Amino acid sequence: MMNNKKDYCIIAITKHGVNLARDLHNITWPEADLFYMSKFEQGDEKERSIEMFSGSVRLQLPSLFESYKGLVLIVSLGAVVRMIAPLLKDKKTDPAIVVIDDKGENVISVLSGHLGGANQLTEKIAKMIHARPIITTASDVGQTIAVDIFGREFGWQYESDEKLTPVSAAVVNEEKVAVVQESGELNWWKYSKPLPSNIKVYDSIKLAKRDNPNAALVITHRLLTDEEKDILDNGILYRPKVIVLGMGCNRGTSADEIDGVIHETLAELQFSLKSVKAICTIDLKKDEQGFLDIINKYGWDFITYTPEELNQVAISDPSDTVYKYTGAYGVSEPAALLYSKTKKLELVKKKSGNVTISVGILANEKGRG
């Protein structure tokens, strides 16, 4: 899996390429691994942890392809294309491939420009060596939305990749595109120029549908109603990380019971599990195994507060019983309010078996209202 791969390596096969690679590695990018042909050995390779190889670089690529998130090759573009062609599998798992010419004048994004990060890597290296970045991805060249990585820097996830290609085509071909944003970070437009005229932002699916867009990007934590789902006929549904779960439980409550309450509660609210950002609770529960198991299962943030912090929050139903055992007048409700920084929770508090749960949506990240 991509997550198990090392970050980046530089590969060179010519005298000039090796000198360029050594400078890049030594001066500005020491965290990258460096590989080059042993006939260009300079004596300091062991102390600098530089790997050398003999024979064709073609023989090295299958292993490097599987081991790294990105390969930077100081090799001719044509040769790189021929060598990597048999290794290509899927844009979700193929590493970023960047080529630098032998003189270090051009840095070229070759493969996995968006999902693999080759475009960003190209820009980064070009700045390092004062070269010209060459990027051919239409959305980057046209300075518009890159559908396949939209919101990725914020942790947004899309529900399905089925419509990525036609929606991307609609964006770069300047067809009418609706961005429906109900929640999530608002600062996703990174260019200094205004949003392209073919792209319009809406607060609701209902409003967007009135304009009959050719494609749609929908950003929401909600489950869509049956009446809304047709906007995804040529659309992508993104899940921003905005749901905050304030939770309390009896000591020793199983992860299965906690998980069941979370699923049941989100279903009642018609919210998506993929939009959960964090579980928040009292610091007495920081070692609660059920919570730890859930956090590990989903990769959510785990936030704990002291009783003093929780007691600073005005809540609907302070409990002397809870105070007696924890030092706080409430756990799930004030924890959700503290982290979400909102004044009103989507669910104030629900008790289910051994679990108490409150649900909030992160403040200042709701739709453009």
PDB file of N, CA and C in Angstrom, residues 196-245:
ATOM      1  N   PRO A 196     -13.112  30.613 -11.985  1.00  0.00           N
ATOM      2  CA  PRO A 196     -13.520  30.679 -13.399  1.00  0.00           C
ATOM      3  C   PRO A 196     -15.025  30.901 -13.543  1.00  0.00           C
ATOM      4  N   SER A 197     -15.414  31.620 -14.583  1.00  0.00           N
ATOM      5  CA  SER A 197     -16.808  32.012 -14.754  1.00  0.00           C
ATOM      6  C   SER A 197     -17.748  30.831 -14.957  1.00  0.00           C
ATOM      7  N   ASN A 198     -17.216  29.674 -15.382  1.00  0.00           N
ATOM      8  CA  ASN A 198     -18.077  28.504 -15.591  1.00  0.00           C
ATOM      9  C   ASN A 198     -18.390  27.776 -14.292  1.00  0.00           C
ATOM     10  N   ILE A 199     -17.750  28.182 -13.193  1.00  0.00           N
ATOM     11  CA  ILE A 199     -17.940  27.516 -11.897  1.00  0.00           C
ATOM     12  C   ILE A 199     -18.666  28.467 -10.952  1.00  0.00           C
ATOM     13  N   LYS A 200     -19.766  27.995 -10.395  1.00  0.00           N
ATOM     14  CA  LYS A 200     -20.558  28.812  -9.476  1.00  0.00           C
ATOM     15  C   LYS A 200     -20.777  28.061  -8.164  1.00  0.00           C
ATOM     16  N   VAL A 201     -20.654  28.772  -7.059  1.00  0.00           N
ATOM     17  CA  VAL A 201     -20.805  28.170  -5.734  1.00  0.00           C
ATOM     18  C   VAL A 201     -22.217  28.389  -5.215  1.00  0.00           C
ATOM     19  N   TYR A 202     -22.800  27.328  -4.666  1.00  0.00           N
ATOM     20  CA  TYR A 202     -24.160  27.367  -4.123  1.00  0.00           C
ATOM     21  C   TYR A 202     -24.146  26.882  -2.675  1.00  0.00           C
ATOM     22  N   ASP A 203     -25.153  27.326  -1.924  1.00  0.00           N
ATOM     23  CA  ASP A 203     -25.299  26.894  -0.536  1.00  0.00           C
ATOM     24  C   ASP A 203     -26.096  25.604  -0.401  1.00  0.00           C
ATOM     25  N   SER A 204     -26.846  25.262  -1.437  1.00  0.00           N
ATOM     26  CA  SER A 204     -27.701  24.077  -1.334  1.00  0.00           C
ATOM     27  C   SER A 204     -27.826  23.380  -2.686  1.00  0.00           C
ATOM     28  N   ILE A 205     -28.110  22.108  -2.625  1.00  0.00           N
ATOM     29  CA  ILE A 205     -28.319  21.327  -3.841  1.00  0.00           C
ATOM     30  C   ILE A 205     -29.555  21.822  -4.585  1.00  0.00           C
ATOM     31  N   LYS A 206     -30.571  22.196  -3.825  1.00  0.00           N
ATOM     32  CA  LYS A 206     -31.807  22.684  -4.437  1.00  0.00           C
ATOM     33  C   LYS A 206     -31.551  23.890  -5.336  1.00  0.00           C
ATOM     34  N   LEU A 207     -30.772  24.840  -4.833  1.00  0.00           N
ATOM     35  CA  LEU A 207     -30.454  26.029  -5.624  1.00  0.00           C
ATOM     36  C   LEU A 207     -29.609  25.684  -6.839  1.00  0.00           C
ATOM     37  N   ALA A 208     -28.662  24.785  -6.667  1.00  0.00           N
ATOM     38  CA  ALA A 208     -27.798  24.397  -7.783  1.00  0.00           C
ATOM     39  C   ALA A 208     -28.597  23.723  -8.894  1.00  0.00           C
ATOM     40  N   LYS A 209     -29.515  22.863  -8.524  1.00  0.00           N
ATOM     41  CA  LYS A 209     -30.280  22.108  -9.522  1.00  0.00           C
ATOM     42  C   LYS A 209     -31.150  23.022 -10.389  1.00  0.00           C
ATOM     43  N   ARG A 210     -31.569  24.160  -9.852  1.00  0.00           N
ATOM     44  CA  ARG A 210     -32.385  25.090 -10.624  1.00  0.00           C
ATOM     45  C   ARG A 210     -31.634  25.613 -11.852  1.00  0.00           C
ATOM     46  N   ASP A 211     -30.288  25.652 -11.753  1.00  0.00           N
ATOM     47  CA  ASP A 211     -29.481  26.182 -12.853  1.00  0.00           C
ATOM     48  C   ASP A 211     -29.034  25.102 -13.839  1.00  0.00           C
ATOM     49  N   ASN A 212     -29.444  23.864 -13.596  1.00  0.00           N
ATOM     50  CA  ASN A 212     -29.130  22.744 -14.496  1.00  0.00           C
ATOM     51  C   ASN A 212     -27.657  22.692 -14.895  1.00  0.00           C
ATOM     52  N   PRO A 213     -26.773  22.507 -13.927  1.00  0.00           N
ATOM     53  CA  PRO A 213     -25.350  22.442 -14.259  1.00  0.00           C
ATOM     54  C   PRO A 213     -25.002  21.160 -15.035  1.00  0.00           C
ATOM     55  N   ASN A 214     -23.913  21.227 -15.795  1.00  0.00           N
ATOM     56  CA  ASN A 214     -23.438  20.035 -16.511  1.00  0.00           C
ATOM     57  C   ASN A 214     -22.732  19.055 -15.582  1.00  0.00           C
ATOM     58  N   ALA A 215     -22.203  19.584 -14.484  1.00  0.00           N
ATOM     59  CA  ALA A 215     -21.495  18.737 -13.511  1.00  0.00           C
ATOM     60  C   ALA A 215     -21.555  19.416 -12.150  1.00  0.00           C
ATOM     61  N   ALA A 216     -21.300  18.640 -11.097  1.00  0.00           N
ATOM     62  CA  ALA A 216     -21.392  19.191  -9.744  1.00  0.00           C
ATOM     63  C   ALA A 216     -20.333  18.606  -8.829  1.00  0.00           C
ATOM     64  N   LEU A 217     -19.843  19.454  -7.932  1.00  0.00           N
ATOM     65  CA  LEU A 217     -18.984  19.047  -6.828  1.00  0.00           C
ATOM     66  C   LEU A 217     -19.753  19.381  -5.560  1.00  0.00           C
ATOM     67  N   VAL A 218     -20.141  18.363  -4.803  1.00  0.00           N
ATOM     68  CA  VAL A 218     -20.984  18.564  -3.620  1.00  0.00           C
ATOM     69  C   VAL A 218     -20.164  18.274  -2.373  1.00  0.00           C
ATOM     70  N   ILE A 219     -20.087  19.268  -1.490  1.00  0.00           N
ATOM     71  CA  ILE A 219     -19.294  19.146  -0.264  1.00  0.00           C
ATOM     72  C   ILE A 219     -20.248  19.204   0.913  1.00  0.00           C
ATOM     73  N   THR A 220     -20.460  18.090   1.555  1.00  0.00           N
ATOM     74  CA  THR A 220     -21.398  18.062   2.679  1.00  0.00           C
ATOM     75  C   THR A 220     -21.136  16.859   3.568  1.00  0.00           C
ATOM     76  N   HIS A 221     -21.496  17.009   4.836  1.00  0.00           N
ATOM     77  CA  HIS A 221     -21.436  15.912   5.798  1.00  0.00           C
ATOM     78  C   HIS A 221     -22.753  15.142   5.825  1.00  0.00           C
ATOM     79  N   ARG A 222     -23.776  15.681   5.139  1.00  0.00           N
ATOM     80  CA  ARG A 222     -25.094  15.048   5.175  1.00  0.00           C
ATOM     81  C   ARG A 222     -25.196  13.870   4.205  1.00  0.00           C
ATOM     82  N   LEU A 223     -26.094  12.944   4.526  1.00  0.00           N
ATOM     83  CA  LEU A 223     -26.510  11.946   3.546  1.00  0.00           C
ATOM     84  C   LEU A 223     -27.540  12.603   2.645  1.00  0.00           C
ATOM     85  N   LEU A 224     -27.406  12.452   1.353  1.00  0.00           N
ATOM     86  CA  LEU A 224     -28.324  13.102   0.423  1.00  0.00           C
ATOM     87  C   LEU A 224     -29.688  12.426   0.433  1.00  0.00           C
ATOM     88  N   THR A 225     -30.745  13.206   0.258  1.00  0.00           N
ATOM     89  CA  THR A 225     -32.090  12.648   0.145  1.00  0.00           C
ATOM     90  C   THR A 225     -32.262  12.064  -1.260  1.00  0.00           C
ATOM     91  N   ASP A 226     -33.302  11.288  -1.439  1.00  0.00           N
ATOM     92  CA  ASP A 226     -33.569  10.695  -2.762  1.00  0.00           C
ATOM     93  C   ASP A 226     -33.763  11.776  -3.814  1.00  0.00           C
ATOM     94  N   GLU A 227     -34.367  12.899  -3.414  1.00  0.00           N
ATOM     95  CA  GLU A 227     -34.621  13.989  -4.362  1.00  0.00           C
ATOM     96  C   GLU A 227     -33.340  14.710  -4.769  1.00  0.00           C
ATOM     97  N   GLU A 228     -32.310  14.590  -3.939  1.00  0.00           N
ATOM     98  CA  GLU A 228     -31.055  15.294  -4.215  1.00  0.00           C
ATOM     99  C   GLU A 228     -30.046  14.466  -4.994  1.00  0.00           C
ATOM    100  N   LYS A 229     -30.189  13.160  -4.962  1.00  0.00           N
ATOM    101  CA  LYS A 229     -29.139  12.283  -5.471  1.00  0.00           C
ATOM    102  C   LYS A 229     -28.880  12.409  -6.962  1.00  0.00           C
ATOM    103  N   ASP A 230     -29.854  12.903  -7.724  1.00  0.00           N
ATOM    104  CA  ASP A 230     -29.640  12.980  -9.165  1.00  0.00           C
ATOM    105  C   ASP A 230     -28.591  14.024  -9.552  1.00  0.00           C
ATOM    106  N   ILE A 231     -28.231  14.902  -8.601  1.00  0.00           N
ATOM    107  CA  ILE A 231     -27.165  15.850  -8.912  1.00  0.00           C
ATOM    108  C   ILE A 231     -25.832  15.129  -9.080  1.00  0.00           C
ATOM    109  N   LEU A 232     -25.769  13.891  -8.586  1.00  0.00           N
ATOM    110  CA  LEU A 232     -24.553  13.092  -8.706  1.00  0.00           C
ATOM    111  C   LEU A 232     -24.532  12.251  -9.975  1.00  0.00           C
ATOM    112  N   ASP A 233     -25.547  12.429 -10.851  1.00  0.00           N
ATOM    113  CA  ASP A 233     -25.513  11.719 -12.134  1.00  0.00           C
ATOM    114  C   ASP A 233     -24.246  12.082 -12.898  1.00  0.00           C
ATOM    115  N   ASN A 234     -23.816  13.331 -12.745  1.00  0.00           N
ATOM    116  CA  ASN A 234     -22.491  13.734 -13.209  1.00  0.00           C
ATOM    117  C   ASN A 234     -21.882  14.626 -12.131  1.00  0.00           C
ATOM    118  N   GLY A 235     -21.648  13.997 -10.987  1.00  0.00           N
ATOM    119  CA  GLY A 235     -21.159  14.768  -9.851  1.00  0.00           C
ATOM    120  C   GLY A 235     -20.307  13.932  -8.914  1.00  0.00           C
ATOM    121  N   ILE A 236     -19.553  14.628  -8.088  1.00  0.00           N
ATOM    122  CA  ILE A 236     -18.709  13.994  -7.077  1.00  0.00           C
ATOM    123  C   ILE A 236     -19.169  14.492  -5.714  1.00  0.00           C
ATOM    124  N   LEU A 237     -19.288  13.575  -4.753  1.00  0.00           N
ATOM    125  CA  LEU A 237     -19.689  13.915  -3.395  1.00  0.00           C
ATOM    126  C   LEU A 237     -18.464  13.848  -2.490  1.00  0.00           C
ATOM    127  N   TYR A 238     -18.128  14.990  -1.899  1.00  0.00           N
ATOM    128  CA  TYR A 238     -16.962  15.077  -1.014  1.00  0.00           C
ATOM    129  C   TYR A 238     -17.414  15.141   0.436  1.00  0.00           C
ATOM    130  N   ARG A 239     -16.652  14.468   1.301  1.00  0.00           N
ATOM    131  CA  ARG A 239     -16.947  14.445   2.723  1.00  0.00           C
ATOM    132  C   ARG A 239     -15.883  15.224   3.495  1.00  0.00           C
ATOM    133  N   PRO A 240     -16.205  16.451   3.927  1.00  0.00           N
ATOM    134  CA  PRO A 240     -15.256  17.222   4.738  1.00  0.00           C
ATOM    135  C   PRO A 240     -15.237  16.694   6.169  1.00  0.00           C
ATOM    136  N   LYS A 241     -14.123  16.879   6.849  1.00  0.00           N
ATOM    137  CA  LYS A 241     -13.980  16.412   8.222  1.00  0.00           C
ATOM    138  C   LYS A 241     -14.501  17.481   9.182  1.00  0.00           C
ATOM    139  N   VAL A 242     -15.791  17.427   9.489  1.00  0.00           N
ATOM    140  CA  VAL A 242     -16.416  18.492  10.287  1.00  0.00           C
ATOM    141  C   VAL A 242     -17.243  17.992  11.463  1.00  0.00           C
ATOM    142  N   ILE A 243     -17.495  16.704  11.548  1.00  0.00           N
ATOM    143  CA  ILE A 243     -18.361  16.189  12.622  1.00  0.00           C
ATOM    144  C   ILE A 243     -17.538  15.917  13.884  1.00  0.00           C
ATOM    145  N   VAL A 244     -18.022  16.462  14.987  1.00  0.00           N
ATOM    146  CA  VAL A 244     -17.372  16.285  16.282  1.00  0.00           C
ATOM    147  C   VAL A 244     -18.276  15.441  17.170  1.00  0.00           C
ATOM    148  N   LEU A 245     -17.738  14.378  17.705  1.00  0.00           N
ATOM    149  CA  LEU A 245     -18.486  13.506  18.600  1.00  0.00           C
ATOM    150  C   LEU A 245     -18.000  13.719  20.026  1.00  0.00           C
TER     151      LEU A 245
END
